[in-house]
Amino acid sequence: MGNETVTREIDARGSYCPGPMMELIRVIRSAQVGEVISVLSTDQGSRRDIPKWVEKAKQELVGIEPLDGYDRIIVRKIK
């Protein structure tokens, strides 16, 4: 996870699910294949919901990084 270059970052801190996931979906749709997107989220539901959506949408979950009071969820667009 440490070698990933994040091309777009969504700051969804303070927003509740499905808000962070909906923001990710919006950005993924406009992203190019290979782009790496991170979502900053304070909502604990994002830790569960975003990976489920990533799997369903056949994208790649790079990782979830717990930070000070929020998570950084990193996703690569692969199709």
XYZ file of N, CA, C and O in Angstrom:
316
model
N 0.816 -1.182 0.000
C 0.000 0.000 0.000
C 0.866 1.255 0.000
O 0.467 2.283 -0.496
N 2.078 1.174 0.513
C 2.922 2.339 0.644
C 3.439 2.900 -0.669
O 3.827 4.063 -0.730
N 3.451 2.098 -1.765
C 3.989 2.558 -3.039
C 2.933 3.144 -3.964
O 3.250 3.544 -5.073
N 1.710 3.179 -3.542
C 0.633 3.662 -4.388
C 0.669 5.185 -4.497
O 0.858 5.872 -3.504
N 0.488 5.669 -5.707
C 0.365 7.104 -5.918
C -1.113 7.413 -6.097
O -1.727 7.004 -7.083
N -1.671 8.080 -5.125
C -3.086 8.436 -5.166
C -3.257 9.587 -6.148
O -2.590 10.613 -6.047
N -4.149 9.383 -7.123
C -4.371 10.418 -8.133
C -5.535 11.340 -7.765
O -5.585 12.465 -8.224
N -6.461 10.825 -6.980
C -7.592 11.653 -6.522
C -7.901 11.286 -5.078
O -7.817 10.113 -4.704
N -8.267 12.292 -4.320
C -8.617 12.048 -2.926
C -9.969 12.681 -2.638
O -10.203 13.836 -2.981
N -10.827 11.905 -1.996
C -12.162 12.367 -1.621
C -12.167 12.554 -0.115
O -11.947 11.595 0.629
N -12.397 13.765 0.331
C -12.482 14.013 1.767
C -13.944 13.978 2.173
O -14.667 14.957 2.027
N -14.359 12.806 2.666
C -15.753 12.617 3.068
C -15.868 12.552 4.588
O -16.853 12.043 5.118
N -14.882 13.088 5.278
C -14.944 13.087 6.741
C -16.148 13.907 7.185
O -16.392 14.992 6.668
N -16.887 13.372 8.139
C -18.082 14.039 8.641
C -19.344 13.645 7.897
O -20.437 13.996 8.300
N -19.194 12.891 6.824
C -20.331 12.414 6.042
C -20.631 10.975 6.461
O -19.742 10.241 6.853
N -21.896 10.599 6.396
C -22.289 9.261 6.815
C -22.631 8.406 5.607
O -23.105 8.910 4.598
N -22.382 7.098 5.747
C -22.701 6.166 4.674
C -24.170 6.228 4.340
O -24.970 6.337 5.252
N -24.501 6.253 3.097
C -23.667 5.906 1.943
C -22.934 7.083 1.301
O -22.399 6.920 0.208
N -22.882 8.225 1.949
C -22.258 9.409 1.345
C -20.849 9.167 0.819
O -20.565 9.439 -0.364
N -19.914 8.667 1.658
C -18.547 8.437 1.155
C -18.508 7.452 -0.018
O -17.764 7.655 -0.977
N -19.328 6.410 0.048
C -19.357 5.431 -1.039
C -19.928 6.051 -2.309
O -19.421 5.809 -3.404
N -20.959 6.864 -2.181
C -21.550 7.505 -3.359
C -20.547 8.462 -4.001
O -20.479 8.567 -5.228
N -19.766 9.146 -3.183
C -18.715 10.022 -3.722
C -17.678 9.203 -4.477
O -17.209 9.602 -5.550
N -17.298 8.051 -3.909
C -16.336 7.171 -4.582
C -16.893 6.703 -5.924
O -16.185 6.740 -6.938
N -18.136 6.288 -5.943
C -18.749 5.820 -7.194
C -18.723 6.926 -8.238
O -18.389 6.699 -9.403
N -19.060 8.133 -7.837
C -19.070 9.267 -8.770
C -17.666 9.498 -9.352
O -17.507 9.679 -10.565
N -16.658 9.446 -8.504
C -15.285 9.700 -8.959
C -14.779 8.539 -9.817
O -14.137 8.757 -10.846
N -15.083 7.305 -9.421
C -14.656 6.131 -10.207
C -15.193 6.225 -11.633
O -14.496 5.911 -12.597
N -16.443 6.653 -11.761
C -17.050 6.734 -13.093
C -16.297 7.686 -14.011
O -16.231 7.469 -15.215
N -15.724 8.737 -13.463
C -15.020 9.712 -14.297
C -13.509 9.461 -14.345
O -12.797 10.133 -15.091
N -13.023 8.486 -13.572
C -11.588 8.209 -13.517
C -11.139 7.349 -14.704
O -11.948 6.664 -15.328
N -9.852 7.395 -14.982
C -9.258 6.542 -16.002
C -8.845 5.212 -15.363
O -8.522 5.166 -14.171
N -8.823 4.150 -16.156
C -8.345 2.855 -15.664
C -6.916 3.028 -15.155
O -6.089 3.657 -15.806
N -6.647 2.495 -13.980
C -5.326 2.593 -13.374
C -5.223 3.689 -12.326
O -4.281 3.685 -11.525
N -6.167 4.612 -12.324
C -6.119 5.670 -11.309
C -6.367 5.088 -9.922
O -7.117 4.121 -9.764
N -5.732 5.687 -8.945
C -5.875 5.265 -7.554
C -6.575 6.390 -6.796
O -6.136 7.536 -6.832
N -7.666 6.021 -6.155
C -8.510 6.998 -5.472
C -8.550 6.653 -3.992
O -8.714 5.485 -3.625
N -8.405 7.655 -3.155
C -8.559 7.411 -1.726
C -9.775 8.159 -1.215
O -10.113 9.238 -1.703
N -10.427 7.536 -0.243
C -11.592 8.134 0.412
C -11.246 8.294 1.885
O -10.891 7.316 2.544
N -11.338 9.512 2.377
C -11.155 9.762 3.806
C -12.534 9.747 4.433
O -13.423 10.503 4.016
N -12.736 8.873 5.414
C -14.077 8.728 6.002
C -13.996 8.532 7.504
O -13.200 7.728 7.997
N -14.855 9.248 8.213
C -14.985 9.055 9.659
C -16.084 8.048 9.973
O -16.210 7.621 11.118
N -16.875 7.683 8.986
C -17.991 6.759 9.194
C -17.480 5.321 9.204
O -16.885 4.862 8.226
N -17.725 4.615 10.311
C -17.251 3.230 10.423
C -17.905 2.309 9.394
O -17.332 1.298 9.012
N -19.098 2.660 8.932
C -19.771 1.858 7.925
C -19.011 1.813 6.612
O -19.130 0.859 5.850
N -18.198 2.828 6.354
C -17.412 2.853 5.115
C -16.421 1.700 5.066
O -16.140 1.175 3.991
N -15.895 1.294 6.209
C -14.925 0.171 6.261
C -15.558 -1.114 5.741
O -14.872 -1.987 5.239
N -16.857 -1.230 5.911
C -17.574 -2.433 5.473
C -18.170 -2.233 4.079
O -18.032 -3.084 3.205
N -18.823 -1.095 3.877
C -19.598 -0.887 2.649
C -18.724 -0.651 1.421
O -19.039 -1.163 0.349
N -17.677 0.125 1.554
C -16.845 0.412 0.375
C -16.156 -0.851 -0.142
O -16.222 -1.123 -1.347
N -15.528 -1.678 0.707
C -14.939 -2.917 0.167
C -15.959 -3.830 -0.509
O -15.656 -4.452 -1.521
N -17.192 -3.893 0.049
C -18.240 -4.714 -0.591
C -18.568 -4.168 -1.975
O -18.717 -4.929 -2.932
N -18.692 -2.839 -2.081
C -19.004 -2.256 -3.380
C -17.840 -2.477 -4.352
O -18.059 -2.802 -5.525
N -16.616 -2.309 -3.873
C -15.435 -2.484 -4.728
C -15.412 -3.895 -5.318
O -15.171 -4.074 -6.511
N -15.708 -4.897 -4.486
C -15.733 -6.273 -4.971
C -16.851 -6.468 -5.995
O -16.626 -7.049 -7.061
N -18.022 -5.949 -5.689
C -19.168 -6.086 -6.593
C -18.908 -5.387 -7.923
O -19.280 -5.885 -8.985
N -18.254 -4.237 -7.877
C -17.988 -3.447 -9.083
C -16.729 -3.925 -9.805
O -16.346 -3.349 -10.825
N -16.073 -4.954 -9.255
C -14.872 -5.548 -9.849
C -13.741 -4.518 -10.001
O -13.042 -4.480 -11.008
N -13.586 -3.710 -8.949
C -12.448 -2.807 -8.858
C -11.477 -3.412 -7.848
O -11.724 -4.511 -7.340
N -10.386 -2.745 -7.547
C -9.388 -3.312 -6.630
C -9.288 -2.482 -5.359
O -9.029 -1.276 -5.425
N -9.474 -3.150 -4.212
C -9.248 -2.495 -2.928
C -7.754 -2.583 -2.627
O -7.224 -3.669 -2.433
N -7.085 -1.460 -2.617
C -5.639 -1.439 -2.341
C -5.406 -1.590 -0.851
O -4.500 -2.306 -0.423
N -6.232 -0.942 -0.042
C -6.080 -1.087 1.391
C -6.906 -0.092 2.170
O -7.481 0.834 1.613
N -6.941 -0.339 3.470
C -7.620 0.565 4.400
C -6.592 0.955 5.453
O -6.028 0.094 6.128
N -6.349 2.247 5.546
C -5.340 2.755 6.462
C -6.035 3.528 7.591
O -6.619 4.582 7.344
N -5.988 2.993 8.814
C -6.571 3.746 9.924
C -5.668 4.925 10.284
O -4.462 4.758 10.477
N -6.265 6.105 10.353
C -5.505 7.305 10.707
C -6.117 7.885 11.987
O -6.899 7.223 12.647
N -5.777 9.080 12.324
C -6.213 9.689 13.576
C -7.687 10.113 13.501
O -7.995 11.222 13.096
N -8.586 9.197 13.877
C -10.007 9.509 13.907
C -10.743 9.269 12.604
O -11.938 9.566 12.513
N -10.076 8.750 11.600
C -10.730 8.449 10.334
C -9.936 7.377 9.593
O -8.841 7.021 10.012
N -10.528 6.854 8.544
C -9.865 5.846 7.719
C -9.577 6.419 6.337
O -10.311 7.273 5.844
N -8.525 5.913 5.751
C -8.210 6.227 4.358
C -8.376 4.928 3.582
O -7.601 3.981 3.762
N -9.380 4.883 2.728
C -9.700 3.680 1.963
C -9.223 3.922 0.535
O -9.647 4.882 -0.111
N -8.332 3.052 0.068
C -7.671 3.273 -1.215
C -8.150 2.239 -2.229
O -8.117 1.033 -1.963
N -8.565 2.732 -3.385
C -9.163 1.893 -4.427
C -8.504 2.210 -5.762
O -8.254 3.368 -6.081
N -8.231 1.163 -6.547
C -7.714 1.353 -7.900
C -8.803 0.974 -8.907
O -9.429 -0.070 -8.791
N -8.993 1.827 -9.887
C -9.928 1.520 -10.960
C -9.222 0.571 -11.918
O -8.174 0.905 -12.473
N -9.795 -0.629 -12.109
C -9.137 -1.613 -12.966
C -9.957 -1.959 -14.200
O -9.528 -2.750 -15.037
N -11.156 -1.402 -14.324
C -11.936 -1.630 -15.554
C -12.814 -0.445 -15.834
O -13.061 0.387 -15.020
